[in-house]
mmCIF file of C-alpha atoms in Angstrom:
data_model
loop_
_atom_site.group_PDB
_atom_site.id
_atom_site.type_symbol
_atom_site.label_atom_id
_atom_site.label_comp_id
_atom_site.label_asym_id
_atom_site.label_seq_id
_atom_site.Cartn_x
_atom_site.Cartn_y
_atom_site.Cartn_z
ATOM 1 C CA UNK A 1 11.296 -17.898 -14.210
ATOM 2 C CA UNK A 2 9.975 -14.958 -11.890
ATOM 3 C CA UNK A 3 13.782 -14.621 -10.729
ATOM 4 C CA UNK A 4 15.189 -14.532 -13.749
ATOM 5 C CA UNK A 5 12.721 -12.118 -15.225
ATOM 6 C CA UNK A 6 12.977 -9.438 -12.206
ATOM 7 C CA UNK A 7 17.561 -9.835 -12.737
ATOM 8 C CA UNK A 8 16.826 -8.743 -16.105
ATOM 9 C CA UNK A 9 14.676 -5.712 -14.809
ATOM 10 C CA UNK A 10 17.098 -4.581 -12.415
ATOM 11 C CA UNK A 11 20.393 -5.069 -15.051
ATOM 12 C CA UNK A 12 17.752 -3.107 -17.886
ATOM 13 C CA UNK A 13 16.990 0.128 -15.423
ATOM 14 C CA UNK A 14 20.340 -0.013 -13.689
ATOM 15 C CA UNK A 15 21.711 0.352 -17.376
ATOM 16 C CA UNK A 16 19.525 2.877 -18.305
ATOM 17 C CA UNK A 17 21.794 6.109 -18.597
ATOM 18 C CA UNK A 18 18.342 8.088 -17.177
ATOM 19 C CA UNK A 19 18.510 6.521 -13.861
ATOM 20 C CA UNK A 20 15.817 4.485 -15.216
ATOM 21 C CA UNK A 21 11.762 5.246 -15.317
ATOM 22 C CA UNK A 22 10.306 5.236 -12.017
ATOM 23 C CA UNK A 23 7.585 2.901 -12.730
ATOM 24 C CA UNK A 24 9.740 0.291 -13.447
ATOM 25 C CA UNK A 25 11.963 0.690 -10.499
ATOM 26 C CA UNK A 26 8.302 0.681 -8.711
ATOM 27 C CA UNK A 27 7.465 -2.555 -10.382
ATOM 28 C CA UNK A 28 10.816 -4.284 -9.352
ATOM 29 C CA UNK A 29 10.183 -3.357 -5.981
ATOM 30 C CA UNK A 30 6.775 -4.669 -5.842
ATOM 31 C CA UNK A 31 8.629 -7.823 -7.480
ATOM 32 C CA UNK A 32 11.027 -7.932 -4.472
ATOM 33 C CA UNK A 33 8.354 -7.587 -1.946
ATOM 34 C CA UNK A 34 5.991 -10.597 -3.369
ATOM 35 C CA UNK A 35 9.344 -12.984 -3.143
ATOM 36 C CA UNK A 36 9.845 -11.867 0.088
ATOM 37 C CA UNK A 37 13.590 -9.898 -1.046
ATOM 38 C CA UNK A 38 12.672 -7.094 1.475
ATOM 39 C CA UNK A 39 16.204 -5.474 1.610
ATOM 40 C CA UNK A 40 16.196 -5.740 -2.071
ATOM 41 C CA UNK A 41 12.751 -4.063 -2.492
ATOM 42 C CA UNK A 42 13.588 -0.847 -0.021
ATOM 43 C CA UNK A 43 16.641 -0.375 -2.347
ATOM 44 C CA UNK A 44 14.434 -0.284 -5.924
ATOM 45 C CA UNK A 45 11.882 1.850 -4.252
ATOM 46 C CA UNK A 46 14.558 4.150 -2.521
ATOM 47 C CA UNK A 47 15.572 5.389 -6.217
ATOM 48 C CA UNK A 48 12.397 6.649 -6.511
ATOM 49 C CA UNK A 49 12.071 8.310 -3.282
ATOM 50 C CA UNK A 50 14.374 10.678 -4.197
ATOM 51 C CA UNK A 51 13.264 12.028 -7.030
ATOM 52 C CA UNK A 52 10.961 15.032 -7.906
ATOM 53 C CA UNK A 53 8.364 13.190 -8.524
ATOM 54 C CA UNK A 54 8.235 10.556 -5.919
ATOM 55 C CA UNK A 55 4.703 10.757 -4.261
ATOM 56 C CA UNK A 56 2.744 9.519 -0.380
ATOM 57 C CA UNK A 57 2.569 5.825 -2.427
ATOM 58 C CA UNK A 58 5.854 5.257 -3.075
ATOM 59 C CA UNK A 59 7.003 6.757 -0.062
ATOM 60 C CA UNK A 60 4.353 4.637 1.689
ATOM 61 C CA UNK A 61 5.920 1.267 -0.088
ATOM 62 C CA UNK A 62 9.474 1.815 0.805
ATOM 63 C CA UNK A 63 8.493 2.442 4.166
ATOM 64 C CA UNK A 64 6.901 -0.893 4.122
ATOM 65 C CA UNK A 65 9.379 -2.764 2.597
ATOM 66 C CA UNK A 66 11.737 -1.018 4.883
ATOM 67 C CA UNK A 67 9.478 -2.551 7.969
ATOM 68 C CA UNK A 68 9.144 -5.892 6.373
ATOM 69 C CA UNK A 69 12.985 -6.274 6.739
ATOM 70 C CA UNK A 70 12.810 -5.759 10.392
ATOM 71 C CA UNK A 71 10.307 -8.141 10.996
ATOM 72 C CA UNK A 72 7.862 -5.838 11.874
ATOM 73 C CA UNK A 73 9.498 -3.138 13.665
ATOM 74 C CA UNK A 74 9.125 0.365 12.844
ATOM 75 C CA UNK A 75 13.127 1.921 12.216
ATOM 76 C CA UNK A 76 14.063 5.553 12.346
ATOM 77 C CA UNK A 77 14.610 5.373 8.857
ATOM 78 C CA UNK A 78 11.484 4.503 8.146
ATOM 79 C CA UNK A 79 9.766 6.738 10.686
ATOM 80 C CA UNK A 80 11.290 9.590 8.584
ATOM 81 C CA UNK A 81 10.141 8.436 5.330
ATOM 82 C CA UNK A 82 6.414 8.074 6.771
ATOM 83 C CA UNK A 83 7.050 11.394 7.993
ATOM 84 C CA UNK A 84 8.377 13.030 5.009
ATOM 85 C CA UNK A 85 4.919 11.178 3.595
ATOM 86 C CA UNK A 86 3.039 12.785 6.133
ATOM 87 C CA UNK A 87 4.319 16.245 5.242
ATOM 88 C CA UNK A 88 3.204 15.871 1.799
ATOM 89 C CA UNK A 89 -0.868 15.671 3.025
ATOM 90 C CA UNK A 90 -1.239 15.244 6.348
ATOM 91 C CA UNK A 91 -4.499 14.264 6.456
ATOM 92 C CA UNK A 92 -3.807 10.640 4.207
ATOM 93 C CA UNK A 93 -5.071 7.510 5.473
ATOM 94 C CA UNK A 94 -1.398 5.958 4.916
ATOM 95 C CA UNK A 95 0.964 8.512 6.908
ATOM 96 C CA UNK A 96 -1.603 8.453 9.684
ATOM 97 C CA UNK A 97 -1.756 4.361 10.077
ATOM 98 C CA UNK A 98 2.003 4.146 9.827
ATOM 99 C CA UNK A 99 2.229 6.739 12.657
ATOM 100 C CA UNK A 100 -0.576 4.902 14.629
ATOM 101 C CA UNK A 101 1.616 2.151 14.721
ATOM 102 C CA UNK A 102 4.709 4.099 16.000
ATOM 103 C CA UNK A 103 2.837 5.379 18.870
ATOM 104 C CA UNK A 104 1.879 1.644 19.635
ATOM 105 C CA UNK A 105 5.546 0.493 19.100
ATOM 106 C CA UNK A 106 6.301 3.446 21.391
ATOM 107 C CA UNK A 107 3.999 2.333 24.139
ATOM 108 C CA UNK A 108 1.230 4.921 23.767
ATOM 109 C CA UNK A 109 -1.907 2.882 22.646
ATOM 110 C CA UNK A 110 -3.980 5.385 23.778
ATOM 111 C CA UNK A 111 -2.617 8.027 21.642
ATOM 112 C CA UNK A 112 -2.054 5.557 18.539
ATOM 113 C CA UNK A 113 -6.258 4.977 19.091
ATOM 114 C CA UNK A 114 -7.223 8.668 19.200
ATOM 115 C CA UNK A 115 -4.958 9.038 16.368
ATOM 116 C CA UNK A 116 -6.928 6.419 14.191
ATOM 117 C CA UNK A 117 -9.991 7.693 15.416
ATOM 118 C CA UNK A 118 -9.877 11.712 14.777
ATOM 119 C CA UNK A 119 -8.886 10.612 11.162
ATOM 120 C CA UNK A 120 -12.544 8.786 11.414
ATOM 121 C CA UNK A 121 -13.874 11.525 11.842
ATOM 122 C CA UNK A 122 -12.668 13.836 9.609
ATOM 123 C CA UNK A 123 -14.006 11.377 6.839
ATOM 124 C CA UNK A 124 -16.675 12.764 4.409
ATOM 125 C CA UNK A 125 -17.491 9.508 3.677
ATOM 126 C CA UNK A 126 -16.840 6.107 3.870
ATOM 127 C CA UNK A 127 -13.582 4.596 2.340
ATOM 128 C CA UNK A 128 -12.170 1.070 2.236
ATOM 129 C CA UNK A 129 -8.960 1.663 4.360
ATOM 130 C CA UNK A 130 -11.372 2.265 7.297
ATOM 131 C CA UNK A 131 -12.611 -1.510 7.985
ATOM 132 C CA UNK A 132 -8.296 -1.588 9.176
ATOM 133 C CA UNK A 133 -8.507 2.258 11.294
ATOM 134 C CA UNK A 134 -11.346 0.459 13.004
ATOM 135 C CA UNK A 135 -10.328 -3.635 13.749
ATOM 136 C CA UNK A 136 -6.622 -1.780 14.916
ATOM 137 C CA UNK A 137 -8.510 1.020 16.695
ATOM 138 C CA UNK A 138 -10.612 -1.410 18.841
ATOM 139 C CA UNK A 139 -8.213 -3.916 19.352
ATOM 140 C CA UNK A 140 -6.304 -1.070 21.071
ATOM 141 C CA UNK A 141 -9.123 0.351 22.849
ATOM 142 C CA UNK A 142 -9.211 -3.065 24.178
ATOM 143 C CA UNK A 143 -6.232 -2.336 25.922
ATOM 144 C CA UNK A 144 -6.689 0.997 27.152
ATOM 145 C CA UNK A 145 -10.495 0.291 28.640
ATOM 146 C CA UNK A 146 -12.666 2.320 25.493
ATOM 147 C CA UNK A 147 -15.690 0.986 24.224
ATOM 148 C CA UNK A 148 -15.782 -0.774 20.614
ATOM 149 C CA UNK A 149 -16.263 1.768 17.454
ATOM 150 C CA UNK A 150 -18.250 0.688 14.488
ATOM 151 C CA UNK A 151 -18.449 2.661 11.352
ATOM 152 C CA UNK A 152 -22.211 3.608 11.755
ATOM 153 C CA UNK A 153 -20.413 5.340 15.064
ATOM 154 C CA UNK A 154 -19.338 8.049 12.209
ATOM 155 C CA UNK A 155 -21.286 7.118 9.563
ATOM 156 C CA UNK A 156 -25.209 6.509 11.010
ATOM 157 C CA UNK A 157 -26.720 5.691 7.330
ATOM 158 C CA UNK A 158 -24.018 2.661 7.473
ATOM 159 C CA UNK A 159 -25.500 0.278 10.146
ATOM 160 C CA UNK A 160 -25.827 -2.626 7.769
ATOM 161 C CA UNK A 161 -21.808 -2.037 6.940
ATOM 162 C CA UNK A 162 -19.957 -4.939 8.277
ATOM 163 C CA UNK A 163 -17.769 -3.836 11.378
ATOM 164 C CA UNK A 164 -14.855 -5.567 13.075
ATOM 165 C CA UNK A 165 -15.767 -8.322 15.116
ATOM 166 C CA UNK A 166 -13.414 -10.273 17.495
ATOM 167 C CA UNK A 167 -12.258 -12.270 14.590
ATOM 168 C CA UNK A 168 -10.658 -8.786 12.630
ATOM 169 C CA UNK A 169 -9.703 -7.804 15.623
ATOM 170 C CA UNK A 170 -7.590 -10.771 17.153
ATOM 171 C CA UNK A 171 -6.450 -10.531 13.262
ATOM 172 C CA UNK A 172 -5.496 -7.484 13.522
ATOM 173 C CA UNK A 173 -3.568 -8.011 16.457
ATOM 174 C CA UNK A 174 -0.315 -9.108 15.295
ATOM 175 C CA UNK A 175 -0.683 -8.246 11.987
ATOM 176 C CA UNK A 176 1.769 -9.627 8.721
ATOM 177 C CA UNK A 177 3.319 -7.613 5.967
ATOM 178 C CA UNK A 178 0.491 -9.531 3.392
ATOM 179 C CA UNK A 179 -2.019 -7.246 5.890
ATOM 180 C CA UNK A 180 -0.218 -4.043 5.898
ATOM 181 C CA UNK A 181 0.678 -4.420 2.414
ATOM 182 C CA UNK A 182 -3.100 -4.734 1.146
ATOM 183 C CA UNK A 183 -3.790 -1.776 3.450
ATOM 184 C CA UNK A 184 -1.857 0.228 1.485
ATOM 185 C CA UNK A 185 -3.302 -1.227 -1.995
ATOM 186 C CA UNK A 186 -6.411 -0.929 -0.177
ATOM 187 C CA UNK A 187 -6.321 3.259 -0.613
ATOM 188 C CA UNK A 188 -7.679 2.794 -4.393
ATOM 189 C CA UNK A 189 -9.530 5.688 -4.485
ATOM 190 C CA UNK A 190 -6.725 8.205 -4.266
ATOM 191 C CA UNK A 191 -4.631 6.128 -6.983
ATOM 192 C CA UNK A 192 -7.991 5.563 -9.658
ATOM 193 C CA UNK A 193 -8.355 9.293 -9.597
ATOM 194 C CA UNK A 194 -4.656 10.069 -10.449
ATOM 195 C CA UNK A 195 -4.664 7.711 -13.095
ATOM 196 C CA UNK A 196 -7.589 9.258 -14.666
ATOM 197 C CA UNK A 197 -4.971 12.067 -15.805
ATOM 198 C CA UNK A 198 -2.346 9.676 -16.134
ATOM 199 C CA UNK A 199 -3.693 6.477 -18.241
ATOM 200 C CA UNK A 200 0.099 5.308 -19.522
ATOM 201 C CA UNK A 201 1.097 4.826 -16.050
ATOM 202 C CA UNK A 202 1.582 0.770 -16.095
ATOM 203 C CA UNK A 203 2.974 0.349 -12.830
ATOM 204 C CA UNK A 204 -0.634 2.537 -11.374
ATOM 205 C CA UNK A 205 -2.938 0.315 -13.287
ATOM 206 C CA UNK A 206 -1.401 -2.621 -12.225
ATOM 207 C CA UNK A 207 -1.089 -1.591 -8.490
ATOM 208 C CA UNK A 208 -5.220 -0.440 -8.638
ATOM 209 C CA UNK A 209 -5.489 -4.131 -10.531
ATOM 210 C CA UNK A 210 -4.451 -5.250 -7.124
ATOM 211 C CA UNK A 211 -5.720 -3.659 -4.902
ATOM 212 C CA UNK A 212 -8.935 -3.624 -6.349
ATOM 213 C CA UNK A 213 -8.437 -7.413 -6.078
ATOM 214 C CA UNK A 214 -7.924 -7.095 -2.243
ATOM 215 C CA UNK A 215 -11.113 -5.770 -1.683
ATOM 216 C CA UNK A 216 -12.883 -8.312 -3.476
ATOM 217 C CA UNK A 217 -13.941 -6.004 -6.518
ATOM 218 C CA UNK A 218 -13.346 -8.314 -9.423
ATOM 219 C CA UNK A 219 -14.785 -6.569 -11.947
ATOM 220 C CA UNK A 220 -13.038 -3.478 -11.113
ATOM 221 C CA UNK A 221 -9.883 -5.250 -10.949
ATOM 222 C CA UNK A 222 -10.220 -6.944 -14.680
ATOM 223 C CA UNK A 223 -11.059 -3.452 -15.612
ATOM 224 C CA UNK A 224 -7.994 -1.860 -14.380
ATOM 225 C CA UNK A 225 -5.767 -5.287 -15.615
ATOM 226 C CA UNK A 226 -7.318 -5.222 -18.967
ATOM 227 C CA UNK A 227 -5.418 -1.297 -19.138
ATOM 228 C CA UNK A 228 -2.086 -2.494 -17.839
ATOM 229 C CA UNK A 229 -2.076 -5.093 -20.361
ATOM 230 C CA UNK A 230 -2.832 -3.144 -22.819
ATOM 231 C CA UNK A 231 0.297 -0.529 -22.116
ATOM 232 C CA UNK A 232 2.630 -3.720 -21.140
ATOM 233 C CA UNK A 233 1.699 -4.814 -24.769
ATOM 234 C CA UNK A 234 2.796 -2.210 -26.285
ATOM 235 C CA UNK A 235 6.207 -2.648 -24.700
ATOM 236 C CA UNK A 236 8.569 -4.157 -26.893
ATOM 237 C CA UNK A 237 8.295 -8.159 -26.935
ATOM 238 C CA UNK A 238 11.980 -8.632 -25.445
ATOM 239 C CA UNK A 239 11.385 -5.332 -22.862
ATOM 240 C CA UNK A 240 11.672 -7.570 -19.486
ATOM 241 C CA UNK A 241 9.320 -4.907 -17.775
ATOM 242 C CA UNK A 242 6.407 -6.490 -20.212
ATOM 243 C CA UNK A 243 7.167 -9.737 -18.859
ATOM 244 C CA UNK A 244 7.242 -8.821 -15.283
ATOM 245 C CA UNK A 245 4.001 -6.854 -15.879
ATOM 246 C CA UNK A 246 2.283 -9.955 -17.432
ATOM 247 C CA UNK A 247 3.268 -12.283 -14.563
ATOM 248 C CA UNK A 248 1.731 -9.946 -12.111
ATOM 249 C CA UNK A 249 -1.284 -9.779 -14.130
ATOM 250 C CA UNK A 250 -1.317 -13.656 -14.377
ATOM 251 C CA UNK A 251 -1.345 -13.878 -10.449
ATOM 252 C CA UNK A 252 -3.953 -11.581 -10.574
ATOM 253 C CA UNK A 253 -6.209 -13.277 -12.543
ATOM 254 C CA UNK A 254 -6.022 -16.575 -10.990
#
């Protein structure tokens, strides 16, 4: 019982004399978010946030979950955790999207678009989180009178990349936590690089197991399960985080 397993969590890390490890107050969060406990999630990822060694990810999560408990809307408390992300780097993909859709929120679609579209620019290459900086740039062109952007617009040697049509754009349009949530899994290459100097981090492999999923990129994604199950099996057998861990993984693989 997914409930049952994520009570245990919480009572374990809430015991722990530490404060408890961040990954696992990461992991309950995540939890919390996929069962829809929004309030619950801001609060396991808020212990992180204030710690040394939170970092733009978890910042970016809490301001999600934060968001997701408002249906949508955009709070002062969590426009100053996407700007104390922001501060961190920034020039990051996630800070920049979150304040995109402040400006929109704020009734400024024209700044939210060039915001989305200078950070297009400034990209050496291309990255998966900008399929999303285009579908939301154009839909809000739409509404300011611009011209459609496509990523061989930035990128000429990537005319046979897929760009938004009308379809990802009315999608983007209104779009749900799931959305907004796989944007930010959808940053992978930032996380797969950190984790190459930080292979024990469970709650990292198991966030680029999912992300990778997102994007369609199975075989990444087993690659990146098979090391999260490897750590969460080294866990002891009646350590709740292993449990947790291996339900996640299940839902991955299905």
């Amino acid at each position: 019982n997914l409930s049952e397993l994520t009570q245990r969590l919480k009572t374990r890390l809430e015991a722990d004399e530490s404060g408890g490890p961040s990954d696992g107050w990461v992991l309950l969060g995540q939890t919390y978010m996929r069962m829809a406990r929004y309030d619950d999630a801001a609060d396991a990822f808020e212990r992180v946030t204030v710690r040394d060694n939170a970092d733009i990810s978890t910042l970016l999560l809490y301001a999600e979950a934060l968001i997701a408990a408002e249906n949508g809307i955009v709070t002062p408390q969590a426009e100053s955790v996407i700007e104390r992300a922001s501060e961190m780097d920034p020039d990051d993909p996630g800070p920049i999207f979150y304040r995109a859709r402040i400006l929109e929120q704020d009734g400024v679609p024209d700044e939210a678009r060039t915001l989305l579209i200078e950070r297009l620019k400034r990209a050496d290459r291309a990255y998966p989180w900008m399929e999303l900086f285009l579908s939301v740039a154009n839909r809000l062109g739409e509404q300011v009178g611009e011209s459609p952007v496509t990523l061989a617009d930035f990128f000429p040697d990537s005319r046979d990349a897929r760009s938004p049509g009308a379809a990802d754009i009315e999608a983007a349009q209104d779009m749900s936590v799931e959305e907004r949530s796989a944007f930010v899994r959808s940053m992978v290459d930032r996380l797969a690089a950190r984790l190459l100097d930080d292979q024990d981090n469970l709650e990292g492999w198991l966030r680029l197991a999912e992300a990778y999923s997102v994007l369609g990129d199975f075989d990444a994604a087993q690659n990146a399960a098979d090391n999260a199950r490897t750590l969460a099996e080294s866990l002891p057998e009646t350590d709740p985080m292993r449990a947790a861990a291996t339900a996640r993984l299940d839902r991955i693989n299905k």
